[in-house]
Amino acid sequence: MIKFLDLQKINLLHQQEIEARLLKAFRSGWYLLGDEVKQFEKNLSAYIGCRNAIGVANGLDALRLILKAYMELGVMQEGDEVIVPANTYIASLLAITDNRLSPVLVEPDIDTYNIDIAKIEADITPKTKAIMIVHLYGRVIFSEELKALAQKHNLKIIEDNAQAIGAEWNGIKSGNLGDAAGFSFYPGKNLGALGDAGAVTTNDDELAKTIRTLANYGSEEKYVNKLQGLNSRLDEIQAAVLDEKLHYLDQENDRRKEVVKFYLDNITNPEIILPQLPENEKEHVWHLFVIRTKERDRLQNYLKDNGIQTLIHYPIPPHRQEAYPQLHHQSFSITEKIHEEVLSLPVSPVMTDEEIKKVVETLNNYK
Ligand SMILES: *Cc1c(COP(=O)(O)O)cnc(C)c1O
């Protein structure tokens, strides 16, 4: 069977190096807020090109903490609005509503699956305080228009960079395009930990300090609590693994690009709508290779019967989720169409040429 993502194979690629780092962290006797986290934060901020990186417990917390810190700093308050793409993963919305902010959903562009920047301004109100862009499937969304729009309306740009680590726009890495960015190192992401992990990057030192404090019980000095914080720290073992794996990230993203090129050049079945390559290849790190087709479930079953595992990102849009009854009255035709038609094919740095060929042949034989 061709797995959607073979995590074991991915992590065993660098088995010796990772095991050495794990052992070192284990034997150090220091498991939180130590040197491994410091080193990873330093290397991550250097990689992104950004002044600050703060390790946190997961990607959802990274986004929650950015918004919570802005509220502590008086940039936004309960009931304010945050613009977010309607077709994002639920975590983007959870970060907003958890802070008692209000998500304002905007349709994506069907060609890129990213928020349609031209549709944002119509949804800006006096309560809008931020735009959360999501570099969905690994593709960067950014433009001079977006920057100008944020400036004009005095809005923060927050990047949900859970899926696009390593991507670039105009020579700037995703995670360094807006005011602050949240990263996820969930095991299946392009830079994956051996469990949950996340980070925030920002050039805003005051925001960084507030996030660091909030993530550690609201405390800067042990047992002295400045803020009502939470416990959301990156642990030493995960930081050590991530710091090691960061060395291989670009190389692994390049292999993903090779897989994708082969798919794009060789999948010819007219039933299948392929994702589009951005003009500048650096804008996409192909966390997911998402196709569209009219009878999606039939294609998924056909691929399964032929030994190819696929997933759907995502089957239910946020405004149709049971968790968000307050959004049920809204409708977003592009978003809904995407959720009915998308299917994610296997793509990873460890797929063999043989596997890639088999996926292509099987798809081309589908009728
Ligand atoms: C994975 C993901 C998150 C959440 O990350 P976790 O580490 O799982 O909490 C947020 N947003 C998007 C777009 C994601 O893909």
mmCIF file of C-alpha atoms and ligand atoms in Angstrom:
data_model
loop_
_atom_site.group_PDB
_atom_site.id
_atom_site.type_symbol
_atom_site.label_atom_id
_atom_site.label_comp_id
_atom_site.label_asym_id
_atom_site.label_seq_id
_atom_site.Cartn_x
_atom_site.Cartn_y
_atom_site.Cartn_z
ATOM 1 C CA MET A 1 0.000 0.000 0.000
ATOM 2 C CA ILE A 2 1.157 3.536 -0.680
ATOM 3 C CA LYS A 3 0.684 5.449 2.536
ATOM 4 C CA PHE A 4 -0.604 8.989 2.532
ATOM 5 C CA LEU A 5 2.373 9.930 4.695
ATOM 6 C CA ASP A 6 4.941 7.481 6.044
ATOM 7 C CA LEU A 7 6.024 9.199 9.258
ATOM 8 C CA GLN A 8 8.180 6.328 10.382
ATOM 9 C CA LYS A 9 10.172 6.461 7.159
ATOM 10 C CA ILE A 10 10.466 10.254 7.355
ATOM 11 C CA ASN A 11 11.881 10.183 10.886
ATOM 12 C CA LEU A 12 14.145 7.188 10.274
ATOM 13 C CA LEU A 13 15.808 9.078 7.400
ATOM 14 C CA HIS A 14 17.897 10.784 10.071
ATOM 15 C CA GLN A 15 17.621 8.149 12.750
ATOM 16 C CA GLN A 16 21.141 8.392 14.158
ATOM 17 C CA GLU A 17 21.209 12.158 14.400
ATOM 18 C CA ILE A 18 17.753 12.366 15.962
ATOM 19 C CA GLU A 19 18.433 9.558 18.430
ATOM 20 C CA ALA A 20 21.643 11.272 19.517
ATOM 21 C CA ARG A 21 19.729 14.498 20.198
ATOM 22 C CA LEU A 22 16.976 12.644 22.064
ATOM 23 C CA LEU A 23 19.502 10.883 24.240
ATOM 24 C CA LYS A 24 21.303 14.126 25.018
ATOM 25 C CA ALA A 25 18.059 15.826 26.059
ATOM 26 C CA PHE A 26 17.054 12.796 28.117
ATOM 27 C CA ARG A 27 20.370 12.595 29.916
ATOM 28 C CA SER A 28 20.580 16.326 30.594
ATOM 29 C CA GLY A 29 18.136 16.126 33.491
ATOM 30 C CA TRP A 30 16.522 19.413 32.324
ATOM 31 C CA TYR A 31 13.191 19.078 30.504
ATOM 32 C CA LEU A 32 11.511 22.489 30.191
ATOM 33 C CA LEU A 33 12.690 26.033 29.400
ATOM 34 C CA GLY A 34 16.270 24.954 28.850
ATOM 35 C CA ASP A 35 19.078 25.095 26.321
ATOM 36 C CA GLU A 36 17.455 22.910 23.663
ATOM 37 C CA VAL A 37 14.464 25.253 23.403
ATOM 38 C CA LYS A 38 16.756 28.284 23.384
ATOM 39 C CA GLN A 39 18.853 26.823 20.601
ATOM 40 C CA PHE A 40 15.844 25.828 18.516
ATOM 41 C CA GLU A 41 14.273 29.269 18.952
ATOM 42 C CA LYS A 42 17.531 30.874 17.842
ATOM 43 C CA ASN A 43 17.849 28.636 14.785
ATOM 44 C CA LEU A 44 14.185 28.957 13.850
ATOM 45 C CA SER A 45 14.265 32.758 14.051
ATOM 46 C CA ALA A 46 17.460 32.791 11.947
ATOM 47 C CA TYR A 47 15.855 30.468 9.386
ATOM 48 C CA ILE A 48 12.723 32.616 9.148
ATOM 49 C CA GLY A 49 14.775 35.828 9.225
ATOM 50 C CA CYS A 50 12.797 37.181 12.122
ATOM 51 C CA ARG A 51 13.802 38.816 15.449
ATOM 52 C CA ASN A 52 11.902 36.490 17.795
ATOM 53 C CA ALA A 53 10.784 32.877 17.919
ATOM 54 C CA ILE A 54 8.954 31.488 20.932
ATOM 55 C CA GLY A 55 8.446 27.751 21.325
ATOM 56 C CA VAL A 56 4.938 26.801 22.493
ATOM 57 C CA ALA A 57 2.968 23.597 23.010
ATOM 58 C CA ASN A 58 1.252 23.345 19.603
ATOM 59 C CA GLY A 59 0.037 25.306 16.587
ATOM 60 C CA LEU A 60 -3.380 26.145 17.973
ATOM 61 C CA ASP A 61 -1.764 27.633 21.079
ATOM 62 C CA ALA A 62 0.623 29.643 18.912
ATOM 63 C CA LEU A 63 -2.348 31.367 17.260
ATOM 64 C CA ARG A 64 -4.331 31.655 20.521
ATOM 65 C CA LEU A 65 -1.360 33.260 22.242
ATOM 66 C CA ILE A 66 -0.780 35.816 19.474
ATOM 67 C CA LEU A 67 -4.367 37.043 19.805
ATOM 68 C CA LYS A 68 -4.335 36.859 23.605
ATOM 69 C CA ALA A 69 -1.157 38.934 23.685
ATOM 70 C CA TYR A 70 -2.689 41.551 21.382
ATOM 71 C CA MET A 71 -5.623 41.739 23.780
ATOM 72 C CA GLU A 72 -3.295 42.152 26.775
ATOM 73 C CA LEU A 73 -1.543 44.946 24.874
ATOM 74 C CA GLY A 74 -4.851 46.676 24.151
ATOM 75 C CA VAL A 75 -4.618 46.224 20.377
ATOM 76 C CA MET A 76 -7.934 44.369 20.384
ATOM 77 C CA GLN A 77 -10.703 43.540 22.811
ATOM 78 C CA GLU A 78 -13.527 41.068 23.248
ATOM 79 C CA GLY A 79 -16.021 41.210 20.403
ATOM 80 C CA ASP A 80 -13.570 42.604 17.870
ATOM 81 C CA GLU A 81 -13.411 40.961 14.464
ATOM 82 C CA VAL A 82 -10.705 38.941 12.797
ATOM 83 C CA ILE A 83 -10.870 38.180 9.091
ATOM 84 C CA VAL A 84 -10.037 34.578 8.205
ATOM 85 C CA PRO A 85 -10.475 32.387 5.107
ATOM 86 C CA ALA A 86 -13.712 30.361 5.135
ATOM 87 C CA ASN A 87 -11.977 27.173 3.985
ATOM 88 C CA THR A 88 -9.281 26.990 6.647
ATOM 89 C CA TYR A 89 -8.609 24.255 9.176
ATOM 90 C CA ILE A 90 -10.769 24.682 12.266
ATOM 91 C CA ALA A 91 -7.792 25.644 14.479
ATOM 92 C CA SER A 92 -7.598 29.109 12.874
ATOM 93 C CA LEU A 93 -11.166 29.785 14.033
ATOM 94 C CA LEU A 94 -10.735 28.171 17.440
ATOM 95 C CA ALA A 95 -7.863 30.542 18.187
ATOM 96 C CA ILE A 96 -10.164 33.488 17.422
ATOM 97 C CA THR A 97 -13.270 32.351 19.279
ATOM 98 C CA ASP A 98 -11.290 31.092 22.274
ATOM 99 C CA ASN A 99 -10.295 34.739 22.815
ATOM 100 C CA ARG A 100 -13.935 35.864 22.475
ATOM 101 C CA LEU A 101 -13.111 37.532 19.206
ATOM 102 C CA SER A 102 -15.394 37.144 16.234
ATOM 103 C CA PRO A 103 -14.279 35.337 13.049
ATOM 104 C CA VAL A 104 -15.335 36.981 9.784
ATOM 105 C CA LEU A 105 -15.113 34.418 7.002
ATOM 106 C CA VAL A 106 -13.947 35.371 3.519
ATOM 107 C CA GLU A 107 -14.101 33.148 0.443
ATOM 108 C CA PRO A 108 -10.937 31.700 -1.093
ATOM 109 C CA ASP A 109 -9.732 31.952 -4.660
ATOM 110 C CA ILE A 110 -10.600 28.653 -6.352
ATOM 111 C CA ASP A 111 -7.268 28.590 -8.229
ATOM 112 C CA THR A 112 -5.001 28.878 -5.166
ATOM 113 C CA TYR A 113 -7.349 27.755 -2.343
ATOM 114 C CA ASN A 114 -6.087 30.782 -0.415
ATOM 115 C CA ILE A 115 -8.108 33.754 0.811
ATOM 116 C CA ASP A 116 -9.276 36.008 -2.024
ATOM 117 C CA ILE A 117 -7.561 39.262 -1.127
ATOM 118 C CA ALA A 118 -9.878 41.250 -3.411
ATOM 119 C CA LYS A 119 -12.852 40.204 -1.245
ATOM 120 C CA ILE A 120 -11.438 41.266 2.109
ATOM 121 C CA GLU A 121 -12.139 45.002 2.112
ATOM 122 C CA ALA A 122 -15.916 44.579 1.769
ATOM 123 C CA ASP A 123 -15.918 42.750 5.102
ATOM 124 C CA ILE A 124 -13.888 45.283 7.072
ATOM 125 C CA THR A 125 -15.871 47.107 9.779
ATOM 126 C CA PRO A 126 -14.830 49.475 12.590
ATOM 127 C CA LYS A 127 -14.453 46.347 14.766
ATOM 128 C CA THR A 128 -11.988 44.611 12.460
ATOM 129 C CA LYS A 129 -8.577 44.424 14.107
ATOM 130 C CA ALA A 130 -6.698 41.735 12.207
ATOM 131 C CA ILE A 131 -6.510 39.600 9.104
ATOM 132 C CA MET A 132 -5.451 36.031 9.714
ATOM 133 C CA ILE A 133 -3.992 34.689 6.499
ATOM 134 C CA VAL A 134 -3.540 30.941 6.192
ATOM 135 C CA HIS A 135 -0.879 29.641 3.815
ATOM 136 C CA LEU A 136 -3.088 26.679 3.021
ATOM 137 C CA TYR A 137 -1.644 23.406 1.720
ATOM 138 C CA GLY A 138 1.834 25.030 1.859
ATOM 139 C CA ARG A 139 1.178 27.871 -0.577
ATOM 140 C CA VAL A 140 1.965 31.431 0.487
ATOM 141 C CA ILE A 141 -0.721 34.064 0.269
ATOM 142 C CA PHE A 142 0.582 37.618 0.353
ATOM 143 C CA SER A 143 0.644 40.733 -1.809
ATOM 144 C CA GLU A 144 1.409 44.432 -1.757
ATOM 145 C CA GLU A 145 -2.369 45.016 -1.931
ATOM 146 C CA LEU A 146 -2.859 43.046 1.270
ATOM 147 C CA LYS A 147 -0.127 45.013 3.009
ATOM 148 C CA ALA A 148 -1.622 48.308 1.853
ATOM 149 C CA LEU A 149 -5.094 47.217 2.948
ATOM 150 C CA ALA A 150 -3.849 46.348 6.442
ATOM 151 C CA GLN A 151 -2.057 49.679 6.667
ATOM 152 C CA LYS A 152 -5.068 51.643 5.443
ATOM 153 C CA HIS A 153 -7.389 50.099 8.045
ATOM 154 C CA ASN A 154 -4.768 49.726 10.784
ATOM 155 C CA LEU A 155 -5.080 45.934 10.918
ATOM 156 C CA LYS A 156 -2.576 43.372 12.155
ATOM 157 C CA ILE A 157 -1.644 40.630 9.739
ATOM 158 C CA ILE A 158 -1.367 37.295 11.517
ATOM 159 C CA GLU A 159 -0.026 34.341 9.560
ATOM 160 C CA ASP A 160 -1.260 30.835 10.213
ATOM 161 C CA ASN A 161 1.949 29.252 8.966
ATOM 162 C CA ALA A 162 1.172 25.733 10.170
ATOM 163 C CA GLN A 163 1.393 24.311 6.656
ATOM 164 C CA ALA A 164 3.997 26.408 4.853
ATOM 165 C CA ILE A 165 7.289 26.439 6.750
ATOM 166 C CA GLY A 166 10.086 27.077 4.249
ATOM 167 C CA ALA A 167 7.939 28.863 1.671
ATOM 168 C CA GLU A 168 8.923 32.359 0.502
ATOM 169 C CA TRP A 169 7.269 35.408 -0.995
ATOM 170 C CA ASN A 170 9.516 37.960 -2.688
ATOM 171 C CA GLY A 171 12.561 36.602 -0.870
ATOM 172 C CA ILE A 172 10.825 36.769 2.528
ATOM 173 C CA LYS A 173 9.958 33.560 4.355
ATOM 174 C CA SER A 174 6.395 32.837 5.376
ATOM 175 C CA GLY A 175 6.272 33.561 9.081
ATOM 176 C CA ASN A 176 8.027 36.876 8.465
ATOM 177 C CA LEU A 177 5.465 38.524 6.192
ATOM 178 C CA GLY A 178 2.942 39.847 8.682
ATOM 179 C CA ASP A 179 3.036 41.091 12.279
ATOM 180 C CA ALA A 180 3.163 37.652 13.898
ATOM 181 C CA ALA A 181 2.938 34.031 12.797
ATOM 182 C CA GLY A 182 1.895 30.741 14.335
ATOM 183 C CA PHE A 183 3.676 27.501 13.435
ATOM 184 C CA SER A 184 2.643 23.907 14.078
ATOM 185 C CA PHE A 185 5.115 21.066 14.375
ATOM 186 C CA TYR A 186 2.410 18.407 14.560
ATOM 187 C CA PRO A 187 4.101 15.170 13.386
ATOM 188 C CA GLY A 188 2.566 15.309 9.893
ATOM 189 C CA LYS A 189 3.603 18.897 9.110
ATOM 190 C CA ASN A 190 6.632 19.606 6.887
ATOM 191 C CA LEU A 191 8.711 20.115 10.032
ATOM 192 C CA GLY A 192 7.215 17.547 12.393
ATOM 193 C CA ALA A 193 7.968 16.785 16.037
ATOM 194 C CA LEU A 194 7.460 13.435 17.775
ATOM 195 C CA GLY A 195 4.259 14.710 19.332
ATOM 196 C CA ASP A 196 2.721 18.165 19.715
ATOM 197 C CA ALA A 197 4.805 21.311 19.318
ATOM 198 C CA GLY A 198 4.469 24.830 17.940
ATOM 199 C CA ALA A 199 6.052 28.278 17.763
ATOM 200 C CA VAL A 200 5.333 31.958 17.270
ATOM 201 C CA THR A 201 7.586 34.242 15.245
ATOM 202 C CA THR A 202 7.415 38.028 15.273
ATOM 203 C CA ASN A 203 9.593 41.108 14.838
ATOM 204 C CA ASP A 204 7.593 42.860 17.554
ATOM 205 C CA ASP A 205 9.664 42.543 20.746
ATOM 206 C CA GLU A 206 6.878 43.661 23.062
ATOM 207 C CA LEU A 207 4.481 41.132 21.577
ATOM 208 C CA ALA A 208 7.130 38.412 21.849
ATOM 209 C CA LYS A 209 7.717 39.201 25.508
ATOM 210 C CA THR A 210 3.990 39.140 26.253
ATOM 211 C CA ILE A 211 3.555 35.795 24.472
ATOM 212 C CA ARG A 212 6.487 34.288 26.347
ATOM 213 C CA THR A 213 4.995 35.451 29.630
ATOM 214 C CA LEU A 214 1.466 34.281 28.795
ATOM 215 C CA ALA A 215 2.721 30.854 27.730
ATOM 216 C CA ASN A 216 4.419 30.364 31.090
ATOM 217 C CA TYR A 217 1.499 31.023 33.495
ATOM 218 C CA GLY A 218 1.736 34.765 32.890
ATOM 219 C CA SER A 219 4.966 34.743 34.819
ATOM 220 C CA GLU A 220 8.389 36.214 34.077
ATOM 221 C CA GLU A 221 9.802 35.493 37.476
ATOM 222 C CA LYS A 222 8.916 32.197 39.129
ATOM 223 C CA TYR A 223 5.837 32.455 41.405
ATOM 224 C CA VAL A 224 5.278 36.081 40.415
ATOM 225 C CA ASN A 225 2.311 36.336 38.036
ATOM 226 C CA LYS A 226 1.928 39.459 35.949
ATOM 227 C CA LEU A 227 -0.809 38.122 33.680
ATOM 228 C CA GLN A 228 -3.496 35.437 33.720
ATOM 229 C CA GLY A 229 -1.564 33.100 31.469
ATOM 230 C CA LEU A 230 -1.644 29.486 30.515
ATOM 231 C CA ASN A 231 0.796 26.620 30.368
ATOM 232 C CA SER A 232 1.889 26.259 26.760
ATOM 233 C CA ARG A 233 5.590 25.484 26.554
ATOM 234 C CA LEU A 234 7.674 23.599 24.043
ATOM 235 C CA ASP A 235 9.536 20.851 25.858
ATOM 236 C CA GLU A 236 13.247 20.150 25.575
ATOM 237 C CA ILE A 237 12.927 16.768 23.883
ATOM 238 C CA GLN A 238 10.701 18.084 21.097
ATOM 239 C CA ALA A 239 12.919 21.144 20.677
ATOM 240 C CA ALA A 240 15.991 18.929 20.279
ATOM 241 C CA VAL A 241 14.293 16.831 17.595
ATOM 242 C CA LEU A 242 13.004 19.903 15.772
ATOM 243 C CA ASP A 243 16.358 21.622 15.908
ATOM 244 C CA GLU A 244 17.935 18.574 14.284
ATOM 245 C CA LYS A 245 15.186 18.195 11.669
ATOM 246 C CA LEU A 246 15.341 21.887 10.757
ATOM 247 C CA HIS A 247 18.684 21.102 9.044
ATOM 248 C CA TYR A 248 16.919 18.850 6.548
ATOM 249 C CA LEU A 249 13.802 20.928 5.953
ATOM 250 C CA ASP A 250 14.840 22.634 2.691
ATOM 251 C CA GLN A 251 16.121 19.391 1.238
ATOM 252 C CA GLU A 252 12.872 17.632 2.159
ATOM 253 C CA ASN A 253 10.742 20.434 0.747
ATOM 254 C CA ASP A 254 12.759 20.160 -2.496
ATOM 255 C CA ARG A 255 11.952 16.460 -2.739
ATOM 256 C CA ARG A 256 8.271 17.300 -2.278
ATOM 257 C CA LYS A 257 8.604 19.679 -5.248
ATOM 258 C CA GLU A 258 10.033 16.885 -7.389
ATOM 259 C CA VAL A 259 7.124 14.614 -6.538
ATOM 260 C CA VAL A 260 4.705 17.396 -7.373
ATOM 261 C CA LYS A 261 6.375 18.160 -10.709
ATOM 262 C CA PHE A 262 6.029 14.540 -11.707
ATOM 263 C CA TYR A 263 2.353 14.576 -10.758
ATOM 264 C CA LEU A 264 1.685 17.817 -12.631
ATOM 265 C CA ASP A 265 3.537 16.662 -15.750
ATOM 266 C CA ASN A 266 2.020 13.209 -15.898
ATOM 267 C CA ILE A 267 -1.506 13.168 -14.503
ATOM 268 C CA THR A 268 -3.617 13.652 -17.615
ATOM 269 C CA ASN A 269 -7.028 12.340 -16.602
ATOM 270 C CA PRO A 270 -9.606 14.998 -17.588
ATOM 271 C CA GLU A 271 -11.745 14.060 -14.566
ATOM 272 C CA ILE A 272 -9.070 15.537 -12.330
ATOM 273 C CA ILE A 273 -8.380 19.219 -11.699
ATOM 274 C CA LEU A 274 -4.761 19.626 -10.655
ATOM 275 C CA PRO A 275 -3.436 22.293 -8.279
ATOM 276 C CA GLN A 276 -1.623 25.184 -9.950
ATOM 277 C CA LEU A 277 2.072 25.892 -9.616
ATOM 278 C CA PRO A 278 2.683 29.455 -8.457
ATOM 279 C CA GLU A 279 4.702 31.620 -10.859
ATOM 280 C CA ASN A 280 7.511 31.609 -8.346
ATOM 281 C CA GLU A 281 8.102 28.045 -7.200
ATOM 282 C CA LYS A 282 9.397 29.218 -3.836
ATOM 283 C CA GLU A 283 5.881 30.250 -2.872
ATOM 284 C CA HIS A 284 4.786 26.628 -2.365
ATOM 285 C CA VAL A 285 6.237 23.899 -0.137
ATOM 286 C CA TRP A 286 3.515 21.358 -0.975
ATOM 287 C CA HIS A 287 2.466 20.306 2.477
ATOM 288 C CA LEU A 288 -0.472 18.811 0.606
ATOM 289 C CA PHE A 289 -1.144 17.998 -3.048
ATOM 290 C CA VAL A 290 -4.839 18.657 -3.414
ATOM 291 C CA ILE A 291 -6.795 17.774 -6.535
ATOM 292 C CA ARG A 292 -10.477 18.324 -7.274
ATOM 293 C CA THR A 293 -12.923 15.981 -8.920
ATOM 294 C CA LYS A 294 -16.717 15.842 -9.262
ATOM 295 C CA GLU A 295 -17.276 12.421 -7.710
ATOM 296 C CA ARG A 296 -14.653 12.694 -5.010
ATOM 297 C CA ASP A 297 -15.766 9.779 -2.837
ATOM 298 C CA ARG A 298 -15.834 7.442 -5.826
ATOM 299 C CA LEU A 299 -12.269 8.405 -6.733
ATOM 300 C CA GLN A 300 -11.125 8.004 -3.145
ATOM 301 C CA ASN A 301 -12.612 4.488 -2.986
ATOM 302 C CA TYR A 302 -11.078 3.588 -6.343
ATOM 303 C CA LEU A 303 -7.634 4.690 -5.129
ATOM 304 C CA LYS A 304 -8.089 2.779 -1.881
ATOM 305 C CA ASP A 305 -9.044 -0.385 -3.802
ATOM 306 C CA ASN A 306 -5.826 0.110 -5.758
ATOM 307 C CA GLY A 307 -3.668 0.450 -2.670
ATOM 308 C CA ILE A 308 -3.345 4.232 -2.519
ATOM 309 C CA GLN A 309 -4.222 6.055 0.663
ATOM 310 C CA THR A 310 -5.668 9.567 0.368
ATOM 311 C CA LEU A 311 -7.183 12.101 2.781
ATOM 312 C CA ILE A 312 -9.635 15.000 2.534
ATOM 313 C CA HIS A 313 -8.534 18.469 3.676
ATOM 314 C CA TYR A 314 -11.207 19.142 4.741
ATOM 315 C CA PRO A 315 -14.556 17.349 4.525
ATOM 316 C CA ILE A 316 -16.635 19.939 6.466
ATOM 317 C CA PRO A 317 -16.063 23.710 6.300
ATOM 318 C CA PRO A 318 -15.924 25.567 9.645
ATOM 319 C CA HIS A 319 -19.264 27.333 9.058
ATOM 320 C CA ARG A 320 -20.965 23.935 8.738
ATOM 321 C CA GLN A 321 -19.421 22.430 11.870
ATOM 322 C CA GLU A 322 -21.620 21.560 14.826
ATOM 323 C CA ALA A 323 -19.218 23.522 17.046
ATOM 324 C CA TYR A 324 -20.190 26.786 15.305
ATOM 325 C CA PRO A 325 -23.998 27.086 15.210
ATOM 326 C CA GLN A 326 -23.601 30.876 15.041
ATOM 327 C CA LEU A 327 -22.089 30.477 11.557
ATOM 328 C CA HIS A 328 -24.646 28.046 10.116
ATOM 329 C CA HIS A 329 -26.786 30.744 8.513
ATOM 330 C CA GLN A 330 -23.906 31.865 6.311
ATOM 331 C CA SER A 331 -23.112 30.356 2.948
ATOM 332 C CA PHE A 332 -19.908 30.363 0.963
ATOM 333 C CA SER A 333 -20.337 28.712 -2.414
ATOM 334 C CA ILE A 334 -16.643 28.444 -3.346
ATOM 335 C CA THR A 335 -15.713 27.087 0.056
ATOM 336 C CA GLU A 336 -18.534 24.548 -0.061
ATOM 337 C CA LYS A 337 -17.582 23.425 -3.553
ATOM 338 C CA ILE A 338 -13.981 22.940 -2.426
ATOM 339 C CA HIS A 339 -15.023 20.816 0.526
ATOM 340 C CA GLU A 340 -17.147 18.608 -1.727
ATOM 341 C CA GLU A 341 -14.501 18.096 -4.395
ATOM 342 C CA VAL A 342 -11.025 18.043 -2.853
ATOM 343 C CA LEU A 343 -8.837 15.015 -2.352
ATOM 344 C CA SER A 344 -5.235 15.010 -1.112
ATOM 345 C CA LEU A 345 -2.850 12.599 -2.850
ATOM 346 C CA PRO A 346 0.197 11.172 -1.113
ATOM 347 C CA VAL A 347 3.133 13.590 -1.167
ATOM 348 C CA SER A 348 6.203 13.390 1.029
ATOM 349 C CA PRO A 349 9.996 13.545 0.940
ATOM 350 C CA VAL A 350 10.216 9.750 1.250
ATOM 351 C CA MET A 351 8.042 8.618 -1.665
ATOM 352 C CA THR A 352 9.950 6.492 -4.155
ATOM 353 C CA ASP A 353 9.872 7.085 -7.920
ATOM 354 C CA GLU A 354 8.017 3.789 -8.227
ATOM 355 C CA GLU A 355 5.287 4.924 -5.844
ATOM 356 C CA ILE A 356 4.863 8.239 -7.607
ATOM 357 C CA LYS A 357 4.549 6.454 -10.957
ATOM 358 C CA LYS A 358 1.981 4.071 -9.544
ATOM 359 C CA VAL A 359 -0.156 6.959 -8.262
ATOM 360 C CA VAL A 360 -0.024 8.603 -11.704
ATOM 361 C CA GLU A 361 -0.853 5.406 -13.604
ATOM 362 C CA THR A 362 -3.704 4.535 -11.291
ATOM 363 C CA LEU A 363 -5.185 8.028 -11.631
ATOM 364 C CA ASN A 364 -4.831 8.022 -15.397
ATOM 365 C CA ASN A 365 -6.668 4.673 -15.584
ATOM 366 C CA TYR A 366 -9.628 6.009 -13.590
ATOM 367 C CA LYS A 367 -12.812 6.389 -15.595
HETATM 368 C C1 LIG B 1 -2.094 21.937 11.921
HETATM 369 C C2 LIG B 1 -2.751 23.244 11.798
HETATM 370 C C3 LIG B 1 -3.009 24.057 12.915
HETATM 371 C C4 LIG B 1 -2.906 23.597 14.333
HETATM 372 O O1 LIG B 1 -1.722 23.029 14.711
HETATM 373 P P1 LIG B 1 -1.653 22.007 15.937
HETATM 374 O O2 LIG B 1 -0.193 21.899 16.204
HETATM 375 O O3 LIG B 1 -2.270 20.729 15.479
HETATM 376 O O4 LIG B 1 -2.399 22.597 17.082
HETATM 377 C C5 LIG B 1 -3.501 25.324 12.691
HETATM 378 N N1 LIG B 1 -3.770 25.776 11.466
HETATM 379 C C6 LIG B 1 -3.574 25.011 10.375
HETATM 380 C C7 LIG B 1 -3.870 25.590 9.029
HETATM 381 C C8 LIG B 1 -3.063 23.723 10.495
HETATM 382 O O5 LIG B 1 -2.885 22.996 9.411
#
